[in-house]
Coordinates of C-alpha atoms in Angstrom, one line a residue:
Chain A
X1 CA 7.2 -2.8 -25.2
X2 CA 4.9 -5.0 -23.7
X3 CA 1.6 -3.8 -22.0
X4 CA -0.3 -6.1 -19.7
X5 CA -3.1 -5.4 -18.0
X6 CA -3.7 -5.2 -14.2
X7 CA -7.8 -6.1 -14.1
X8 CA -9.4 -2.6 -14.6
X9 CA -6.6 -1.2 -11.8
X10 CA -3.6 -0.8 -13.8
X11 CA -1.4 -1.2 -16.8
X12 CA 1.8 -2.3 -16.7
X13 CA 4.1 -1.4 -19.1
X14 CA 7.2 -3.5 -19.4
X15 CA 10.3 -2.4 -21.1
X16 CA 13.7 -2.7 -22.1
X17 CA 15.7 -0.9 -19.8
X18 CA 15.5 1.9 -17.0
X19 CA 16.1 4.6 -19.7
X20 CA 13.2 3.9 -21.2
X21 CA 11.2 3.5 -18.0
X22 CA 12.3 7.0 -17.6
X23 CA 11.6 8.6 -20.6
X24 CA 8.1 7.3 -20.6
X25 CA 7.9 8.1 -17.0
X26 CA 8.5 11.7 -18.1
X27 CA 6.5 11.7 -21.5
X28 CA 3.2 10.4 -19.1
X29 CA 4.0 12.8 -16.1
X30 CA 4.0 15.8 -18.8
X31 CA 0.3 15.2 -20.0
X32 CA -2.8 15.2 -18.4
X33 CA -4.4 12.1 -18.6
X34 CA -8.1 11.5 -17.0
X35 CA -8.3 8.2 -14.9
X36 CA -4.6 7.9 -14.2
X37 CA -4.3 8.6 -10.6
X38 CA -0.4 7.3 -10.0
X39 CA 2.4 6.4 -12.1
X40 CA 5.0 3.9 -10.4
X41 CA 8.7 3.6 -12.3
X42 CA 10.5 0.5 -11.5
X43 CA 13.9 -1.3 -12.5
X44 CA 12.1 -2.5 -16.4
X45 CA 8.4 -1.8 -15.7
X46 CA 6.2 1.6 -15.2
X47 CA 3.1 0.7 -13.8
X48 CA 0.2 3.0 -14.7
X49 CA -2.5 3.0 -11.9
X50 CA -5.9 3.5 -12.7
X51 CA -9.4 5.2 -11.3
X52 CA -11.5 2.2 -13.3
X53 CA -14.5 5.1 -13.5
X54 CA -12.4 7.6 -15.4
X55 CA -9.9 6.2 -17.1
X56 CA -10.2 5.3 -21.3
X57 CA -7.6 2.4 -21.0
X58 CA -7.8 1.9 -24.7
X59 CA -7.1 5.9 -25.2
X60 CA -4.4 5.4 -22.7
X61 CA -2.7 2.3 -24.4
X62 CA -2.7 4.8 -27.8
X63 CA -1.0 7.4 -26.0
X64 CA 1.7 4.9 -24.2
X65 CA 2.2 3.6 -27.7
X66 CA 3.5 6.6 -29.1
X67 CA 5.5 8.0 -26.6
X68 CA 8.8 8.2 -27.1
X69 CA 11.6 6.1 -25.8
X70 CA 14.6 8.1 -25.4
X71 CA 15.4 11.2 -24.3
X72 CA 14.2 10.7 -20.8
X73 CA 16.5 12.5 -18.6
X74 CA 15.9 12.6 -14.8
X75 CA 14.5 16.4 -14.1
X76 CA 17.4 17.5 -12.2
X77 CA 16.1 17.6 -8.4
X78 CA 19.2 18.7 -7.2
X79 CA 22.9 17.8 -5.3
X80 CA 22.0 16.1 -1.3
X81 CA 25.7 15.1 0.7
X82 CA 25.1 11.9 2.2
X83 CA 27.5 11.5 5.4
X84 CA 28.2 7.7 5.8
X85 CA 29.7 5.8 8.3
X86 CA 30.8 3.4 6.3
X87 CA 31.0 0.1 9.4
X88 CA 28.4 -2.0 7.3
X89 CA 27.4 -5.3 8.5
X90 CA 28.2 -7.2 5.0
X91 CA 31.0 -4.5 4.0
X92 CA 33.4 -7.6 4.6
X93 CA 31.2 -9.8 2.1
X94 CA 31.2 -7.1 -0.5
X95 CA 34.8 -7.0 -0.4
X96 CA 34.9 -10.3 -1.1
X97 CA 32.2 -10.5 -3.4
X98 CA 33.8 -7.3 -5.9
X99 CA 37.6 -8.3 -5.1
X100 CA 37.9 -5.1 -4.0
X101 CA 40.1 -4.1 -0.3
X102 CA 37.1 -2.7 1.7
X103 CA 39.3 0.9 1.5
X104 CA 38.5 0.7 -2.3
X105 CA 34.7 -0.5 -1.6
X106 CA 34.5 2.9 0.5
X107 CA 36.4 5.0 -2.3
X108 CA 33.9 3.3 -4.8
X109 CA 31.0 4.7 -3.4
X110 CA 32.1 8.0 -2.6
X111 CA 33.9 8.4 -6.0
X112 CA 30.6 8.8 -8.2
X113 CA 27.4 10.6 -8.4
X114 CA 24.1 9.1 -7.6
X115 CA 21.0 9.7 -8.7
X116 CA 17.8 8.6 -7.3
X117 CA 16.1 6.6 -10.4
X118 CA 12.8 5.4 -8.6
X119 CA 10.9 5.0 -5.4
X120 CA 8.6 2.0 -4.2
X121 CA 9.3 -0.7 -1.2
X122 CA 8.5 2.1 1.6
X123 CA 7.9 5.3 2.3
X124 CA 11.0 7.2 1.2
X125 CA 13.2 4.9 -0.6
X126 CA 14.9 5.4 -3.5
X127 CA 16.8 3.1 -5.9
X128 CA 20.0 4.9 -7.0
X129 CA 21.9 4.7 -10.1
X130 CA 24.9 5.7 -11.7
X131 CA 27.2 3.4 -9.7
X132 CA 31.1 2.6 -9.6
X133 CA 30.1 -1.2 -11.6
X134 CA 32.7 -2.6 -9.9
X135 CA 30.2 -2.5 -6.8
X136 CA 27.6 -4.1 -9.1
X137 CA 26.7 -7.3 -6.1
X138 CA 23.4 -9.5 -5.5
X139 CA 21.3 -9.7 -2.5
X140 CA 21.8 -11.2 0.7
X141 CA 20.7 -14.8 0.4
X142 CA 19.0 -14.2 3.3
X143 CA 17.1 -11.5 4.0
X144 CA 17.0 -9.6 7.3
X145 CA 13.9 -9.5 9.2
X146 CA 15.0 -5.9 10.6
X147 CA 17.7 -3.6 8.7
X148 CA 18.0 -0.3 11.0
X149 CA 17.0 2.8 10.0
X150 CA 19.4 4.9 8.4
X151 CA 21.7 1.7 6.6
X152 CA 23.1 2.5 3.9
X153 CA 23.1 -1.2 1.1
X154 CA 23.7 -2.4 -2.2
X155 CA 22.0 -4.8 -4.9
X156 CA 22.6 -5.6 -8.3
X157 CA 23.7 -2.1 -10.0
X158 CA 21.8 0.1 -7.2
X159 CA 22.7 1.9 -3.9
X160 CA 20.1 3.1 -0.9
X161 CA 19.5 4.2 2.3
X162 CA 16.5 2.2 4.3
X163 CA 14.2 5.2 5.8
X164 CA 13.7 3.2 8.9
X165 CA 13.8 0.2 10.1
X166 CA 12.6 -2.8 7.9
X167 CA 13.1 -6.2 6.9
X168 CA 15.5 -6.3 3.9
X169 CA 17.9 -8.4 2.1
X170 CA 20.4 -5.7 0.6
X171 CA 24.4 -5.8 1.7
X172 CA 24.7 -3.1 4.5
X173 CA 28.1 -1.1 3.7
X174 CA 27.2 1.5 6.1
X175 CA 24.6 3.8 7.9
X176 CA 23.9 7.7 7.7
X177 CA 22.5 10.2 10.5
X178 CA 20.6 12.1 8.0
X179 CA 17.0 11.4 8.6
X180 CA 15.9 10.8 4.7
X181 CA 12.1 10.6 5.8
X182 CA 10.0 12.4 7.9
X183 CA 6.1 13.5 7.4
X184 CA 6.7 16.7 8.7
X185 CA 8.6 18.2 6.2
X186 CA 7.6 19.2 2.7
X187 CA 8.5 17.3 0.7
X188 CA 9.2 14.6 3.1
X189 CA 11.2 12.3 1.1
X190 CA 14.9 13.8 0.4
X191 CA 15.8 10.8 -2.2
X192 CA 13.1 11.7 -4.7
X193 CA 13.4 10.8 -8.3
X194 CA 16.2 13.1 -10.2
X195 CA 17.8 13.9 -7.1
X196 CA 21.3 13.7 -7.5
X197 CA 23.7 12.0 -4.4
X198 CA 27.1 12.3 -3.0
X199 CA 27.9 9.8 -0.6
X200 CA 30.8 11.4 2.0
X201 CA 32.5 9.6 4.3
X202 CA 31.7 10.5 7.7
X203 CA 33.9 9.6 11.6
Chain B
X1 CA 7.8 8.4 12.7
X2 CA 4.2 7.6 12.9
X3 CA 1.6 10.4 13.0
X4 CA 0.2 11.9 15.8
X5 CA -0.8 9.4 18.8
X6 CA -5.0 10.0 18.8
X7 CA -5.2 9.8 22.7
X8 CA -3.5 12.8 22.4
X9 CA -5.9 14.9 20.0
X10 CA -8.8 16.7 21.5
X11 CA -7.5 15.9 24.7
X12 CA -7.2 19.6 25.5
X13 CA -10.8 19.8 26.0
X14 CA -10.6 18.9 29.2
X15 CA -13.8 18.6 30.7
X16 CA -15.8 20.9 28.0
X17 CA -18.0 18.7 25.8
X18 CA -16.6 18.6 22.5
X19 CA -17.6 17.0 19.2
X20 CA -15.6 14.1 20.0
X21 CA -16.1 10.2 20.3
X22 CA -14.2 9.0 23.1
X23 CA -12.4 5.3 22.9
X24 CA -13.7 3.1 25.4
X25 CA -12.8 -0.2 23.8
X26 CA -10.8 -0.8 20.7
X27 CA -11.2 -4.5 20.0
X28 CA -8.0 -6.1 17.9
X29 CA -8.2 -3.1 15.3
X30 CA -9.9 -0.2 15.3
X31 CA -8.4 2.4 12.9
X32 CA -8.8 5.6 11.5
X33 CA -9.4 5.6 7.3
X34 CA -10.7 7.4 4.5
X35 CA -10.3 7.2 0.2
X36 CA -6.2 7.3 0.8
X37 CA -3.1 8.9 -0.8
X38 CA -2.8 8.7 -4.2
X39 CA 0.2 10.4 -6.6
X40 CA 2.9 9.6 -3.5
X41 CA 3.5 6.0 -5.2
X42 CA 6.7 7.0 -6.5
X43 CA 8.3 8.3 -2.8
X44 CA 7.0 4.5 -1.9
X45 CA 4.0 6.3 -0.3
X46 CA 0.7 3.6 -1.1
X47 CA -2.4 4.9 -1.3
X48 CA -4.0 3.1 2.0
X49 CA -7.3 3.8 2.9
X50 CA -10.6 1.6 3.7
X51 CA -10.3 -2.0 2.9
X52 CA -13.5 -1.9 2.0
X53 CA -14.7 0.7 0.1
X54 CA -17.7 0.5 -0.8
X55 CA -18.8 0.2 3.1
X56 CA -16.6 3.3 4.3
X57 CA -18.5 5.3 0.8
X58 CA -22.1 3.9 2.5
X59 CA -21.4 4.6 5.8
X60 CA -20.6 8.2 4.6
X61 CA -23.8 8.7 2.3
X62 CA -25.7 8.0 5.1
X63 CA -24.7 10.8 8.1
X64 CA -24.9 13.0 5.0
X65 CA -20.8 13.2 4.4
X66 CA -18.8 13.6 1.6
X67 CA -17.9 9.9 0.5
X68 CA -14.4 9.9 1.3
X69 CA -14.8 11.4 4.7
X70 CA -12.9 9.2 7.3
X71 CA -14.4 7.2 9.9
X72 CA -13.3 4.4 12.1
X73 CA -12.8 0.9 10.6
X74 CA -13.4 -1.9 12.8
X75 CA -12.2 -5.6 12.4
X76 CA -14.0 -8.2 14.0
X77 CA -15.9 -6.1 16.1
X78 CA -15.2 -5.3 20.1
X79 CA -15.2 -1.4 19.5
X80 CA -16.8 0.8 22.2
X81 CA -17.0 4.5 22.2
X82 CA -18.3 7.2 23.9
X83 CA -20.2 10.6 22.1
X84 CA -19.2 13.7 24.2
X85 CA -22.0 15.6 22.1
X86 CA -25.0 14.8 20.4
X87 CA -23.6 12.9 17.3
X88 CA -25.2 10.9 14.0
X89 CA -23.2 8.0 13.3
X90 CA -23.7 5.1 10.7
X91 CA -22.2 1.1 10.7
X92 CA -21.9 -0.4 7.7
X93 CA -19.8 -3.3 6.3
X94 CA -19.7 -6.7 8.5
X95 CA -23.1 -8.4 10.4
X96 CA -22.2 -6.3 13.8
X97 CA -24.8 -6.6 16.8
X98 CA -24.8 -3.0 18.2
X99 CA -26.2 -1.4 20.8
X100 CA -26.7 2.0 22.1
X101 CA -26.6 2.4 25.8
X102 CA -27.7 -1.5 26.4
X103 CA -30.4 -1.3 24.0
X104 CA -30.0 -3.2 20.6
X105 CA -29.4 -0.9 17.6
X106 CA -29.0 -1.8 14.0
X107 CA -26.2 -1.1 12.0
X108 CA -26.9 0.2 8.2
X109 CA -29.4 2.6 9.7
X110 CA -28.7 6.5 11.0
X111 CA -28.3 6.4 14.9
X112 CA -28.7 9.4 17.1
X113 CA -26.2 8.8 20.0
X114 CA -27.2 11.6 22.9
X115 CA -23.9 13.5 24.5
X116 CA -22.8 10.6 27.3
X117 CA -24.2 7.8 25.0
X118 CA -22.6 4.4 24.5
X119 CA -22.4 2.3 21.5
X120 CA -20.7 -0.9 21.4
X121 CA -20.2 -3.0 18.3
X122 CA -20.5 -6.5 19.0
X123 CA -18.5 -9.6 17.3
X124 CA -19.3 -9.6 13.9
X125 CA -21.0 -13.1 12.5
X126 CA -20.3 -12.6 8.6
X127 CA -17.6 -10.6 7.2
X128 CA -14.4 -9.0 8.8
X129 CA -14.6 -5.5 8.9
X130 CA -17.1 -2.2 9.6
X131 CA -17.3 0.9 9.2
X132 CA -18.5 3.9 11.7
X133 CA -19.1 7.0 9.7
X134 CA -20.2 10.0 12.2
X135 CA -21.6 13.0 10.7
X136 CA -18.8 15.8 10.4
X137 CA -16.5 13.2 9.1
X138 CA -13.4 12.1 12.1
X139 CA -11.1 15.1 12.2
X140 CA -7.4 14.1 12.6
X141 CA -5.1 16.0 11.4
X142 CA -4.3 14.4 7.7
X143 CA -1.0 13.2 6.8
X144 CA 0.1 13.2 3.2
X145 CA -3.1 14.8 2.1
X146 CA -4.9 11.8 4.1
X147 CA -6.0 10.8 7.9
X148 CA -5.9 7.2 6.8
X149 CA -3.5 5.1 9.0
X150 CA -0.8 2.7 6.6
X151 CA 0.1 -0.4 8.9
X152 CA 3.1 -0.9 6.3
X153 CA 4.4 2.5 6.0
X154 CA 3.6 3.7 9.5
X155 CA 1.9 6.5 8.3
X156 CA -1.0 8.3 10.3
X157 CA -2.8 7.9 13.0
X158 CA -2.1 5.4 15.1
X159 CA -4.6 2.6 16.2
X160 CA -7.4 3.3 18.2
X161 CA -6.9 2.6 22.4
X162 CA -8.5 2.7 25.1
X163 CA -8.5 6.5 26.2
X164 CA -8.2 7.8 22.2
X165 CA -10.1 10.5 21.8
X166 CA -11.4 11.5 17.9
X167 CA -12.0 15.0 17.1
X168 CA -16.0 15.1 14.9
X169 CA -15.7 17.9 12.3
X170 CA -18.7 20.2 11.8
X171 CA -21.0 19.0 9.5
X172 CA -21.9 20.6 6.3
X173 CA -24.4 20.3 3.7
X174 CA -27.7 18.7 3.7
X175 CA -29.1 16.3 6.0
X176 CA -29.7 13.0 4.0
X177 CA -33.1 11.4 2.8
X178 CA -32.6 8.0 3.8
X179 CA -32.3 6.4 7.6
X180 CA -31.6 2.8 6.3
X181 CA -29.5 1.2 3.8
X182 CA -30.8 -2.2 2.8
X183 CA -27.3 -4.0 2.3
X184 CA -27.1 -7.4 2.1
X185 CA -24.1 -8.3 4.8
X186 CA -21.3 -10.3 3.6
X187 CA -22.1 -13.8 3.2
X188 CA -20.6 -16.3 5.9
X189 CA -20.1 -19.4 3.3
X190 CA -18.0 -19.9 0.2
X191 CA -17.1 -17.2 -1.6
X192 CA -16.3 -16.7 -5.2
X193 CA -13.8 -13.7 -6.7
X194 CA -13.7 -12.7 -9.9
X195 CA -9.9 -12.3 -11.4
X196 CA -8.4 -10.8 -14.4
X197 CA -5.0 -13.2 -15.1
X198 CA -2.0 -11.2 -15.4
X199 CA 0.0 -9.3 -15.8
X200 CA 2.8 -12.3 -14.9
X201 CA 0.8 -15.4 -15.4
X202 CA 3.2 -16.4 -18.4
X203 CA 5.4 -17.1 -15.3
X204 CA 3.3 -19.8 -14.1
X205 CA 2.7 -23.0 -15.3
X206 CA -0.6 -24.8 -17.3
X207 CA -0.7 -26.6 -13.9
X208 CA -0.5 -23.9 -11.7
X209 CA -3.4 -21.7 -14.1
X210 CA -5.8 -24.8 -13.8
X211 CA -5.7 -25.3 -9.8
X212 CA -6.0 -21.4 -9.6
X213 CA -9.1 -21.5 -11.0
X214 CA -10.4 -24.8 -10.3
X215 CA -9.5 -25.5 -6.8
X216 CA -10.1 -23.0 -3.4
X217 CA -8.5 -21.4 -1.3
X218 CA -8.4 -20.6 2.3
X219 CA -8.2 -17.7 3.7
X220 CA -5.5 -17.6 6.4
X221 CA -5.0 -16.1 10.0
X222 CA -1.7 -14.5 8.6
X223 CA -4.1 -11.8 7.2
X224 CA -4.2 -8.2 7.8
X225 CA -5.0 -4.8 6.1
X226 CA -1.8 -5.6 4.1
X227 CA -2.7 -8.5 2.2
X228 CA -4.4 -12.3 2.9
X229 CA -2.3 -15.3 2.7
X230 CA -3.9 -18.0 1.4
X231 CA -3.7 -21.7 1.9
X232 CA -4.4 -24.1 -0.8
X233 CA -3.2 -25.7 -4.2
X234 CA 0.3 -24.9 -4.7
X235 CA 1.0 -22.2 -7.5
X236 CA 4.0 -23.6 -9.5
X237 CA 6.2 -21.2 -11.7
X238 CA 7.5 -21.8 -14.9
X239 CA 10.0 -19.4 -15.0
X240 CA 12.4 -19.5 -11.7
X241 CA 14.2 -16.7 -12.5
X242 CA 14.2 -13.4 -10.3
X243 CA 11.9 -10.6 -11.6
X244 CA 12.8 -7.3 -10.9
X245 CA 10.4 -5.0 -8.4
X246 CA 7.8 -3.7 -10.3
X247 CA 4.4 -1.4 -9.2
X248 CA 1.3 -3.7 -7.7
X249 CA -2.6 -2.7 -7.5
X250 CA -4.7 -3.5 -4.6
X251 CA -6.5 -6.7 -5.4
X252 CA -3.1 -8.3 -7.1
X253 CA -2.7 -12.1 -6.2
X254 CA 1.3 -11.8 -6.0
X255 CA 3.0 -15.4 -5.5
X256 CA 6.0 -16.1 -3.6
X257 CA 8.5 -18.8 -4.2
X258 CA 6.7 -21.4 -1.9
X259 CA 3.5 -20.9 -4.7
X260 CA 0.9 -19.6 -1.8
X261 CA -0.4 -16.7 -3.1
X262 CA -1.2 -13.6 -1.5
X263 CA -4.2 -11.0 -2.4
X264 CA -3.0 -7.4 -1.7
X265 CA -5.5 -4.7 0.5
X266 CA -5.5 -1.2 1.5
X267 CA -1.9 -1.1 2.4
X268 CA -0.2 -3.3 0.4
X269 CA 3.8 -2.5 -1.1
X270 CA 4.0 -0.1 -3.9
X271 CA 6.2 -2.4 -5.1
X272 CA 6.5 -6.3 -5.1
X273 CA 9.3 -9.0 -6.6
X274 CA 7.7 -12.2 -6.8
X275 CA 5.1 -12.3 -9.7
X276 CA 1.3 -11.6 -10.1
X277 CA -0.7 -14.2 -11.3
X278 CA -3.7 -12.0 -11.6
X279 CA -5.7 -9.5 -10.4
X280 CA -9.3 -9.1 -8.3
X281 CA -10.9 -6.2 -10.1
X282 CA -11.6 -3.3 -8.3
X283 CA -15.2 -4.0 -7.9
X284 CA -14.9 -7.3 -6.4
X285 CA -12.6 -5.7 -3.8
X286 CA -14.9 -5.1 -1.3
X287 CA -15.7 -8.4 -1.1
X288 CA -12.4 -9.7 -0.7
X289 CA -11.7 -7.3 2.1
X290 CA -14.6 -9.0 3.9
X291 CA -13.2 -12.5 3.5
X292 CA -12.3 -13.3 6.8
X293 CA -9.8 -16.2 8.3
X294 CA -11.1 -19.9 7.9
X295 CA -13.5 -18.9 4.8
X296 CA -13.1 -20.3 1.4
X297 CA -12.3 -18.8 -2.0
X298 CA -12.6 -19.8 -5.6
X299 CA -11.6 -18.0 -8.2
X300 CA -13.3 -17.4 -11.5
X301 CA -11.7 -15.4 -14.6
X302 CA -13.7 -12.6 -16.3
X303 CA -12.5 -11.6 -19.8
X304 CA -11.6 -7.7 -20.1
X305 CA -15.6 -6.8 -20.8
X306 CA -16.6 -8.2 -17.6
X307 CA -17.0 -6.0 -15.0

């Protein structure tokens, strides 16, 4: 564990793997700690954002110290179907990419569960793990200025659905009517960390 | 997906005087903020919220609101409205010439506008951004726990037009002691931010370390409440690898593959892939929200006792 300081805003704490991310994600979110106003999980980091007035960052880097490392099972947020049409712009270039027929990409993505490891890059995205590997591919070389809402993509070992339209640079395997965002509705994310995902292949 | 269009609030008053402030102008960016969301950063939600702080706080202490009240931040000036009451307002933040119905006011002090009065803020000289507090705090409905409008995430209010109409809430608690806040403005010249290196400066090169903090920087045009590019020195990496998207603070100098950096604002990513050289400290902020297009920067490094 490595803990690096953000100026008086922030500590990030970088780690092995995503397991551990979680596990301290869950051992911080359990305790009350003054001056910590927002905890943001990540692929190998978990940043821990501060109120400079409050917070006791040499207190803080004590109790991040001795948390523990393991054990940090995803509260379990629930099961959300996710209909897809699966007509993705780069579903052609992911065949190619995993030597897989794009029948068997589809089958691939339907064929496990999801879970929705972390948020960050807007409002409403989540990064979801627990994959097929085979469908393990990079990003786009090129990024797209605008990806539309409801595209359904993949990078490295993670799947997710953009909540509207952005630029982005994952491969786009498909697209989903299920509005995954919306401010009016408590809680307005659907993909939320520890929510578990089916993917269904929709006409 | 965006909140609530603001020409459309309070416009059931009709003809009834309400507390309201009516739009009249909105110069290039006139918006609705207060302190932010915070806790929402791992749903992607950032925490928004005045660029600057300290003004928004200032402006607030001095019509006698709670500090994190919202008001109307204005960038570059050109913002005209209309009180359809009798309303206490306060401008804080960049140099603004105002006036109140033709006559010059001052900003930093407590101004009376009558129901029917006009107050226009001028074209800033120093700085880049202000802040109109008005007592009773601006009454949008909140989003997320906050009426603060996030460019990047489309989330709140949307920007202020010509016909938007902002609902004043009522105010509460005592009136305050003081009618003037003497504020130095934000200086026109060179300006000098403090950073903290890190977290990723092991990415960067000696090279790139040295012209950081020995060399300035210009603030860019391609600037907004997201973040300021920065012309300058190239920033060359050491490592060339791709890091993984990790959780950014406001103030975080993040540098992309062609080594200009960036300095995150209000409503910067929660999360960023290219890595962060170092960090303004949160004190020093304000001060960088103010840094407006064509100014210079140098950077100076405080050790973790600083301030």
């Amino acid at each position: 564990m490595r803990i690096l300081p953000c100026a008086d805003s922030g500590l990030l704490v970088e780690l092995d793997d995503l397991d551990q991310v979680l596990a301290l994600h869950a051992a911080l979110t359990e305790r009350t700690l003054p001056g910590v106003v927002d905890l943001v999980p990540a692929a190998r980091t978990l940043l821990v954002s501060l109120d400079p007035e409050h917070a006791d960052r040499r207190a803080l880097v004590e109790v991040i110290r001795e948390a523990p490392l393991t054990g940090g099972e995803l509260v379990d947020r629930g099961l959300l179907t996710v209909p897809v049409v699966y007509d993705g712009a780069d579903l052609g270039e992911v065949s190619r990419l995993t030597g897989l027929s794009r029948r068997e990409v589809v089958r691939a993505h339907t064929g496990t569960e999801w879970r929705v490891a972390f948020g960050g890059f807007a409002p409403g995205f989540g990064y979801l793990v627990g994959g097929d590997p085979r469908l393990e591919v990079p990003r786009r070389g090129e990024s797209r200025t605008s990806v539309p809402a409801g595209s359904v993509g993949l990078a490295g070992k993670f799947s997710g659905v953009y909540p509207k339209a952005s630029p982005g640079g994952w491969q786009l395997i498909g697209r989903t009517e299920l509005e995954i965002w919306r401010t009016d509705r408590d809680p307005p994310a659907l993909l939320r960390p520890g929510v578990r995902v089916r993917f269904e292949e929709g006409s | 997906m965006t909140g609530p269009n603001p020409a459309t609030i309070g416009a059931t008053s009709g003809g009834r005087t309400g507390r309201e402030l009516e739009v009249l102008r909105s110069g290039p960016l006139s918006t609705v903020q207060d302190l932010g969301r915070t806790g929402l950063a791992a749903t992607g939600v950032g925490v928004s919220g005045a660029a600057d702080r300290r003004s928004l706080r200032l402006a607030n202490r001095l019509v006698g609101n709670t500090e994190g009240a919202a008001a109307v931040e204005v960038t570059l000036g050109g913002l005209w409205v209309r009180a359809r009451s009798t309303l206490v307002v306060a401008l804080t933040g960049a140099s603004f010439p105002v006036t109140v119905d033709g006559r010059t006011a001052a900003s930093h002090t407590v101004l009376t506008l009558g129901n029917g009065s006009e107050l226009r803020v001028g074209q800033c000289r120093t700085g880049m951004r202000g802040y109109l507090a008005v007592r009773g705090g601006v009454e949008v409905p909140p989003v997320l726990g906050s009426r603060a409008t996030d460019t990047l995430a489309g989330l709140g209010p949307r920007p202020l037009e010509v016909g938007s109409v902002l609902p004043v809430g009522e105010p509460h608690g005592g009136f305050p002691r003081v009618d003037a806040a003497p504020i130095a403005t934000p200086p026109g010249g060179d300006l000098t931010l403090s950073v903290r290196l890190g977290p990723r400066q092991d990415w960067f090169t000696r090279e790139a370390l040295r012209r950081l903090l020995g060399e300035p920087f210009v603030v860019t045009q391609d600037s907004d409440r997201v973040g300021m590019r920065l012309s300058g020195p190239s920033l060359p990496r050491r490592e060339t690898g791709e890091l993984p998207s990790e959780g950014m603070v406001g103030g975080a100098l993040q540098v992309p593959p062609d080594g200009r950096p960036t300095l995150c604002l209000a409503d910067h990513p929660v999360t960023g892939g290219y890595p962060v050289i170092a960090v303004v400290p949160s004190a020093h902020l304000p001060t960088a929200a103010q840094a407006r297009p064509g100014q210079r920067l140098w950077f100076r490094a405080v050790e973790e006792s600083e301030p």
